[in-house]
mmCIF file of C-alpha atoms in Angstrom:
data_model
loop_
_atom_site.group_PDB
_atom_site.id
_atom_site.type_symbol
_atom_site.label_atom_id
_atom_site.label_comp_id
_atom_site.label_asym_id
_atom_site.label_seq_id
_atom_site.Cartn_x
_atom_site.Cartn_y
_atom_site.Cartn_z
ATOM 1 C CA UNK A 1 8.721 7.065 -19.283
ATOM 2 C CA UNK A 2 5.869 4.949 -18.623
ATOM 3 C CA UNK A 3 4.803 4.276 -14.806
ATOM 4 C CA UNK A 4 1.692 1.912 -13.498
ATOM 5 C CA UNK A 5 1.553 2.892 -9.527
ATOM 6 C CA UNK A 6 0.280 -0.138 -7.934
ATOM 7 C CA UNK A 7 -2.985 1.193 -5.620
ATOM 8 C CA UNK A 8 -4.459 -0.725 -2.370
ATOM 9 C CA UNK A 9 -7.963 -0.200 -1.358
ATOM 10 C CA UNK A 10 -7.851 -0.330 2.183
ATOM 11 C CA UNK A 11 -9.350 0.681 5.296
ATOM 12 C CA UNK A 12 -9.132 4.054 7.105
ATOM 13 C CA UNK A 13 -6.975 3.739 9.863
ATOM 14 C CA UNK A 14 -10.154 5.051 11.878
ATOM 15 C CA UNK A 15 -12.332 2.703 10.929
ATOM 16 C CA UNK A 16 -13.933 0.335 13.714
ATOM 17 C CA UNK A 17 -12.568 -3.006 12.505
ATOM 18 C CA UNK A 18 -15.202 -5.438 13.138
ATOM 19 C CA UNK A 19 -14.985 -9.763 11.494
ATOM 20 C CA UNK A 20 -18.716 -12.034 10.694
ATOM 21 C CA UNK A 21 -18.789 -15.698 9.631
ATOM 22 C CA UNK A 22 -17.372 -16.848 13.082
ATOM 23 C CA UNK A 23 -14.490 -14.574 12.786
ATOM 24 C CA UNK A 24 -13.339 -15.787 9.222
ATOM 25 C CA UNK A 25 -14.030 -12.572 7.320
ATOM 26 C CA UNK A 26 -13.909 -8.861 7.735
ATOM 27 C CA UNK A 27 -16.771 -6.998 8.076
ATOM 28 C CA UNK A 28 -16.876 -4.108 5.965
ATOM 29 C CA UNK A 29 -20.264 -2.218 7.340
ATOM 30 C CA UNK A 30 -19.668 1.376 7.941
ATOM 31 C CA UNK A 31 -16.100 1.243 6.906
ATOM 32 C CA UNK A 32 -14.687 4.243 5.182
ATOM 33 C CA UNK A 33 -11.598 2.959 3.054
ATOM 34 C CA UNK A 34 -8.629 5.087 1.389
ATOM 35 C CA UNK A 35 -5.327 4.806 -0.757
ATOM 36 C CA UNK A 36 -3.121 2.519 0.618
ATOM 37 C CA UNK A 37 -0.708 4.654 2.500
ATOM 38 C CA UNK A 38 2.436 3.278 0.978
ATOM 39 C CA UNK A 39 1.157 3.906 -2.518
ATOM 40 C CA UNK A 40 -0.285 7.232 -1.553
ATOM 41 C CA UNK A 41 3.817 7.868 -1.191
ATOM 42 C CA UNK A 42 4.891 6.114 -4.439
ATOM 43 C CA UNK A 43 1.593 7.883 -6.423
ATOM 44 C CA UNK A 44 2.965 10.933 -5.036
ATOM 45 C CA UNK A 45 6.173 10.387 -6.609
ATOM 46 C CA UNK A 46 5.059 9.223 -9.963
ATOM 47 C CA UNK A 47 3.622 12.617 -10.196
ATOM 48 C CA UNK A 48 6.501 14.105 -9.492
ATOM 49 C CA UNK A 49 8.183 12.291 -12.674
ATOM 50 C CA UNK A 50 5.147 13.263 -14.596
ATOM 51 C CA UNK A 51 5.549 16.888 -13.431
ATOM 52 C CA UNK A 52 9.254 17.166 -13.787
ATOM 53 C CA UNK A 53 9.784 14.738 -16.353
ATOM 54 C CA UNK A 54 6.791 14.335 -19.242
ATOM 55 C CA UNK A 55 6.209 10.608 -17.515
ATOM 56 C CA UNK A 56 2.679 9.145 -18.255
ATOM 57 C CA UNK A 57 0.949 7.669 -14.767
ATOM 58 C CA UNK A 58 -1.428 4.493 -14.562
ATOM 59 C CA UNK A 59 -2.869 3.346 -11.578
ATOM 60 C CA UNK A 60 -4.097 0.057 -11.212
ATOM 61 C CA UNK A 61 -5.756 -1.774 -8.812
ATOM 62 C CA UNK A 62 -7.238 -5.697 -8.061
ATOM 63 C CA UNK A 63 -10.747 -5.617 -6.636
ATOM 64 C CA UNK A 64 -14.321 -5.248 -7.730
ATOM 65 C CA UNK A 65 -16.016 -2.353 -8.244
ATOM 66 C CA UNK A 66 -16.131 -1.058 -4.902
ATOM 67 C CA UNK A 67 -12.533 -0.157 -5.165
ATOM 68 C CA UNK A 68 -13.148 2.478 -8.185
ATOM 69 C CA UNK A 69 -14.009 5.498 -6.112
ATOM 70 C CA UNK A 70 -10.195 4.983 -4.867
ATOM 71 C CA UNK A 71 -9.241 4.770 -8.215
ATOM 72 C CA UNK A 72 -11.185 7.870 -9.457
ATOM 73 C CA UNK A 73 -8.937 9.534 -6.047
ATOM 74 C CA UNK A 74 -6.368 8.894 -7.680
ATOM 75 C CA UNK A 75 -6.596 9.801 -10.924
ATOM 76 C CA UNK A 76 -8.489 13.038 -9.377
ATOM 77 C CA UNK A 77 -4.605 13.359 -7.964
ATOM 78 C CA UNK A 78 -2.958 13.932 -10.977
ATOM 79 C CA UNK A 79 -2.816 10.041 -12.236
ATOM 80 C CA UNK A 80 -3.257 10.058 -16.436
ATOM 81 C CA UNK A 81 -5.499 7.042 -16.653
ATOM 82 C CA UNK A 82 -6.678 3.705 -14.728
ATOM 83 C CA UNK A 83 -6.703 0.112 -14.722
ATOM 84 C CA UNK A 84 -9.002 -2.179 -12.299
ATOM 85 C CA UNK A 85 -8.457 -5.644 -12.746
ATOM 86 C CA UNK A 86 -11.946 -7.503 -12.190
ATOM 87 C CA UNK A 87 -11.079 -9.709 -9.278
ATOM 88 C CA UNK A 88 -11.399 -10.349 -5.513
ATOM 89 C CA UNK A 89 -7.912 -9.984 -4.068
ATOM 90 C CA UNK A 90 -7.601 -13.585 -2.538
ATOM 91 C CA UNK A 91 -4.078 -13.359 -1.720
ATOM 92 C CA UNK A 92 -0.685 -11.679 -2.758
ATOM 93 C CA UNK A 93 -0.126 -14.672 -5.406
ATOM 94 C CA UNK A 94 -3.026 -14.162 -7.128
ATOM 95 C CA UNK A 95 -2.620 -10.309 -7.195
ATOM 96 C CA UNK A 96 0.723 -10.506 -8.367
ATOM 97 C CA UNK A 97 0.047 -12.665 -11.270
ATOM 98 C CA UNK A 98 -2.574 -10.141 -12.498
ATOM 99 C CA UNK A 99 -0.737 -6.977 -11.801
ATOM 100 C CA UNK A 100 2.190 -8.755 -13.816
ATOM 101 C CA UNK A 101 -0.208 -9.588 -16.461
ATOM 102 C CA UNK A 102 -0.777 -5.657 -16.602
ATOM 103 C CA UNK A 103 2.631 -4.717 -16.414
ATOM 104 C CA UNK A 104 3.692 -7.094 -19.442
ATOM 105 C CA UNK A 105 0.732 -6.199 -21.808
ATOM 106 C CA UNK A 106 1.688 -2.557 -21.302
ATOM 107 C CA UNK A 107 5.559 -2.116 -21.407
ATOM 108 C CA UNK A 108 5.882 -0.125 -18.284
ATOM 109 C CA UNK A 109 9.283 1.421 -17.391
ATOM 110 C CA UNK A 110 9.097 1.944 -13.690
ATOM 111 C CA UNK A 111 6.083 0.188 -11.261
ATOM 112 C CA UNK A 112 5.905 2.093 -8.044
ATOM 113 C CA UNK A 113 4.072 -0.501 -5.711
ATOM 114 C CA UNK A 114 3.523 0.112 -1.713
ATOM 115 C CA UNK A 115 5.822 -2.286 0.623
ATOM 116 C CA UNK A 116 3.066 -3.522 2.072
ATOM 117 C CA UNK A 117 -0.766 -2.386 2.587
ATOM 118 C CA UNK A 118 -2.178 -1.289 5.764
ATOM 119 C CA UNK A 119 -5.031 -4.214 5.867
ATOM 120 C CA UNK A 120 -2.951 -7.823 5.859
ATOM 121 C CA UNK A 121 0.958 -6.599 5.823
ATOM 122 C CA UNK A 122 1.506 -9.247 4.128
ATOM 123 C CA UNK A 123 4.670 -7.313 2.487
ATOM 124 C CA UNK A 124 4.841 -9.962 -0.779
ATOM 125 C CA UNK A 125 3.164 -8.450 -3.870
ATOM 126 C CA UNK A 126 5.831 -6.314 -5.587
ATOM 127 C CA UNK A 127 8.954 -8.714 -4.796
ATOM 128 C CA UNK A 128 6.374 -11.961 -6.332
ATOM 129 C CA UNK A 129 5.579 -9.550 -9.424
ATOM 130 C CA UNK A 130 8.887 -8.443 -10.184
ATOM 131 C CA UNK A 131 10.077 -12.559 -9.666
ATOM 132 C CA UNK A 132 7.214 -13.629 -12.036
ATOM 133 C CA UNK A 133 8.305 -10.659 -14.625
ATOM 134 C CA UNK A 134 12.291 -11.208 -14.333
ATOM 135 C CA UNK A 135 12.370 -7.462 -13.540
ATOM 136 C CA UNK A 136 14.764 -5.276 -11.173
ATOM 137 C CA UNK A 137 13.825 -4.959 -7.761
ATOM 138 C CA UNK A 138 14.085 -2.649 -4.453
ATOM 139 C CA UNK A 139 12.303 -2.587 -1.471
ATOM 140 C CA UNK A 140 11.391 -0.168 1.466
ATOM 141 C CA UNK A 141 12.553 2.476 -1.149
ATOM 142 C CA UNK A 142 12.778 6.041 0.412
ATOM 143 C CA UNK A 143 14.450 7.862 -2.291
ATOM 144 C CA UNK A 144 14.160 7.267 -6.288
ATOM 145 C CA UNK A 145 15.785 9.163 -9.012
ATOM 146 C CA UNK A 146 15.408 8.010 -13.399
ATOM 147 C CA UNK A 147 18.104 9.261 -15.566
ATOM 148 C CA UNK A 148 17.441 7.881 -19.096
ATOM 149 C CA UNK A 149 17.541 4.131 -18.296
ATOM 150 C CA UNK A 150 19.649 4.727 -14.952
ATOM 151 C CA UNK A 151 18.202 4.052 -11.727
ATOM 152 C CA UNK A 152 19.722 5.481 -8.422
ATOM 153 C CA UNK A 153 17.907 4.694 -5.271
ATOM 154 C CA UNK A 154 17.840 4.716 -1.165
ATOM 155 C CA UNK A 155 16.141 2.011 0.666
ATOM 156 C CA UNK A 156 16.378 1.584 4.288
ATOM 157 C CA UNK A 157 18.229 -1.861 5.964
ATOM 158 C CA UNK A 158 18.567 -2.571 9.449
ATOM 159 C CA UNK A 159 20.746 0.066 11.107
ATOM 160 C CA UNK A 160 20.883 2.472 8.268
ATOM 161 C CA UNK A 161 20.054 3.063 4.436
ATOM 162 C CA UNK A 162 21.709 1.922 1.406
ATOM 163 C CA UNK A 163 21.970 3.615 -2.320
ATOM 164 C CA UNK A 164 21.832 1.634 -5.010
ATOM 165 C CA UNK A 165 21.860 2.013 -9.172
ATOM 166 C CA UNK A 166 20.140 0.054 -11.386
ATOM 167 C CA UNK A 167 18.587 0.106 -14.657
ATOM 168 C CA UNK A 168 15.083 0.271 -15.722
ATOM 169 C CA UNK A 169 12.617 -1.865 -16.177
ATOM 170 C CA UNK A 170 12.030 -1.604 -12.418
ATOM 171 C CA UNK A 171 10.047 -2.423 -9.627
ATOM 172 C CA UNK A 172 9.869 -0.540 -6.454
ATOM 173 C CA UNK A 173 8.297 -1.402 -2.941
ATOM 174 C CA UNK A 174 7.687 2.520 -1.915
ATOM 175 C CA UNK A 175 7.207 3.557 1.869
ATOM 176 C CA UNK A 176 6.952 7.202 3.607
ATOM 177 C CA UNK A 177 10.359 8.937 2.817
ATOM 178 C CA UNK A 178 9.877 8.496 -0.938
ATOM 179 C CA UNK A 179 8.086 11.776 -0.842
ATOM 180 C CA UNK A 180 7.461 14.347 2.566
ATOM 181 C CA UNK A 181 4.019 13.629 4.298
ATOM 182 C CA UNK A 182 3.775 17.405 3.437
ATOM 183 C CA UNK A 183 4.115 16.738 -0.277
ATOM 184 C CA UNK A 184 0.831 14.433 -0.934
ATOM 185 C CA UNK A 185 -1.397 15.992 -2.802
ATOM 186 C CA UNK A 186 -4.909 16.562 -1.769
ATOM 187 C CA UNK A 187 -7.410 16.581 -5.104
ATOM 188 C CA UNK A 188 -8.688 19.966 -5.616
ATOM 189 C CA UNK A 189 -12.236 20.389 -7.374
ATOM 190 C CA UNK A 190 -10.733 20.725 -10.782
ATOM 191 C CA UNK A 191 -8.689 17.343 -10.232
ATOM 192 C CA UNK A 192 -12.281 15.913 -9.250
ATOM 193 C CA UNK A 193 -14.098 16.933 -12.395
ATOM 194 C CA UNK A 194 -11.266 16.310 -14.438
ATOM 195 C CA UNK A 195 -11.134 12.435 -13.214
ATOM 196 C CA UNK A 196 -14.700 11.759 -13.831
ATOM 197 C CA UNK A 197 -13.427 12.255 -18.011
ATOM 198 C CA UNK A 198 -10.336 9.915 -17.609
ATOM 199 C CA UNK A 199 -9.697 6.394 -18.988
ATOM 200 C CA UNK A 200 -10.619 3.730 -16.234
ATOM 201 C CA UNK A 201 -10.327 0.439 -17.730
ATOM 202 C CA UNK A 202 -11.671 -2.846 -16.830
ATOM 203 C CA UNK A 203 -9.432 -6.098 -17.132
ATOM 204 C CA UNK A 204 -10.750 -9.505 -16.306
ATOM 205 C CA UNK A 205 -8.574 -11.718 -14.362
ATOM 206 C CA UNK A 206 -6.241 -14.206 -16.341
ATOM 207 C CA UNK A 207 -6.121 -17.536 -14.366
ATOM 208 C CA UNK A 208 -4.091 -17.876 -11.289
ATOM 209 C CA UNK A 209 -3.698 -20.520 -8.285
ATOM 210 C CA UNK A 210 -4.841 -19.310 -4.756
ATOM 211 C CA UNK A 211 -2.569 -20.903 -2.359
ATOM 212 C CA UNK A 212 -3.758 -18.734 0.966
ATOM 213 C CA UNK A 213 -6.483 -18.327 2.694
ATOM 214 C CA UNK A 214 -7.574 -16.324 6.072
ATOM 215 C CA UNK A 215 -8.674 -18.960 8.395
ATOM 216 C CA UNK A 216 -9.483 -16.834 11.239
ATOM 217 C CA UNK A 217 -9.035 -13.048 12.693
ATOM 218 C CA UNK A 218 -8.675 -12.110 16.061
ATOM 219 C CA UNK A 219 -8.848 -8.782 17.641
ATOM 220 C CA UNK A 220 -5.586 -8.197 20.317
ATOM 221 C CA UNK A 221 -6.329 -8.289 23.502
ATOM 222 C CA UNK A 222 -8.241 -5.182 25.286
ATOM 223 C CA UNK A 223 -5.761 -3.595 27.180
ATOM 224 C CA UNK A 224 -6.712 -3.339 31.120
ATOM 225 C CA UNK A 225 -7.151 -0.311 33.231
ATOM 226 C CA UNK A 226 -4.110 1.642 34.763
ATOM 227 C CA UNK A 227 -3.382 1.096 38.187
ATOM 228 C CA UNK A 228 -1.963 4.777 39.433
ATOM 229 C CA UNK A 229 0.614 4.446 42.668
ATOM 230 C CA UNK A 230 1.027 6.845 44.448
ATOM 231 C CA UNK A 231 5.357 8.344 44.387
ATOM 232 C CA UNK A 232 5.585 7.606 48.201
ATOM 233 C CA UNK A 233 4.376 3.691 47.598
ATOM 234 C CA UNK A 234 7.358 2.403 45.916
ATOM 235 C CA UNK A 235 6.743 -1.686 47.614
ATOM 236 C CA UNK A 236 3.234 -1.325 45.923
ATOM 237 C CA UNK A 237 4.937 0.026 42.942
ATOM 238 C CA UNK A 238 7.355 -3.379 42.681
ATOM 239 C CA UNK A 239 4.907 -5.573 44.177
ATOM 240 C CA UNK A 240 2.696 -4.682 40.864
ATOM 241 C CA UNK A 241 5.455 -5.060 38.599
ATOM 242 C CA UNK A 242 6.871 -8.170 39.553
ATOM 243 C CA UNK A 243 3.465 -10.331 40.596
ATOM 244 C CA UNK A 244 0.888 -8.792 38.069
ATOM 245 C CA UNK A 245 2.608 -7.192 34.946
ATOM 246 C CA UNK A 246 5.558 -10.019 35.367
ATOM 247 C CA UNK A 247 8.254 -7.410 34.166
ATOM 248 C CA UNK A 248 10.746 -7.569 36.708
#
């Protein structure tokens, strides 16, 4: 079984999040960036099938090559070989048309791809792939099992979860419950020396229309001070509420 685990380089969630060029683009000065955490679940898993099973792990990613110490995490992970795709991620159309490229040049059985990344959300890439590719599709997948060509899977819907079988070739929007938080693997040193000998290819983009673009960010809102009342003030108390907060 042959898996490509779809890898987002984004920022850490600690990172001071900072935008230049009159608020148009991100600022990326000082900021430490990670595996997407979605993927970091799905990667997780595809070990797991390599592990358990003899399956072969790719990871690929879309970005330039500021991305590849991400990559080399990865593969420091446990991940067999990678792919970077030589491209600025303008938006999920035109990653999707070069992860698909990836995926049909190199006959992949099962594509493990986060629901969404942690930077834009935008929650489109693996459903756009798997529409441009004709392939089987499940989002917000917390549970995946391969037997043979036999799929069964849990993904989560409003109010509850639903299992579902289905066949390989298959594409998967991954999110935490695929694997324990307890079960990602940390690289060890051996992992890191062993990555610096593995396969990381370099792809250059095939053609692809942009049809987004960020216009403008804006930070929310700084949230005010707290106002403490004091138990024996309850008129203050609803005074507050209902003339400055507006909630009753």
């Amino acid at each position: 079984m042959k898996i490509l685990v779809c890898i987002s380089h984004v920022p850490d969630t600690t990172s001071k999040i900072n935008f230049v060029n009159g608020d148009s683009e991100f600022d990326t000065t000082g900021v430490q960036y990670v595996i997407n955490p979605n993927d970091e679940f799905g990667l997780t898993r595809a070990i797991w099938f390599q592990e358990q099973q003899g399956a072969t792990v790719t990871v690929v990613n879309v970005g330039g090559p500021e991305t590849e110490p991400t990559l080399r995490k990865a593969l420091a992970i446990g991940a067999n070989e990678a792919i970077r795709v030589n491209a600025t991620p303008t938006d999920g159309f035109f990653v999707a048309k070069q992860l698909a490229e990836v995926i049909k040049n190199g006959g992949y059985d099962v594509i493990i791809a986060g629901k969404e990344s942690l930077d834009y959300n935008g929650g489109m890439v693996p459903g756009m792939i798997a529409g441009i590719l004709g392939y089987n599709f499940l989002n917000s997948c917390t549970s995946l099992t391969v037997d043979g060509t036999n799929v069964k899977a849990v993904r989560e819907i409003d109010g509850g979860k639903e299992t579902v079988a289905t066949t390989l070739p298959l594409i998967i929007g991954g999110q935490k419950g695929l694997v324990e938080e307890k079960d990602l693997r940390i690289p060890n040193m051996r992992g890191i020396m062993t990555a610096r000998s593995k396969v990381l290819t370099i792809l250059e983009p095939v053609d692809a229309d942009v049809n987004t673009k960020a216009v403008k960010f804006e930070k929310p809102t700084p949230k005010t001070a707290v106002k403490l009342i004091s138990a024996d003030n309850l008129d203050e108390l609803i005074n507050l509420l209902h003339n400055e907060a507006k909630v009753i």
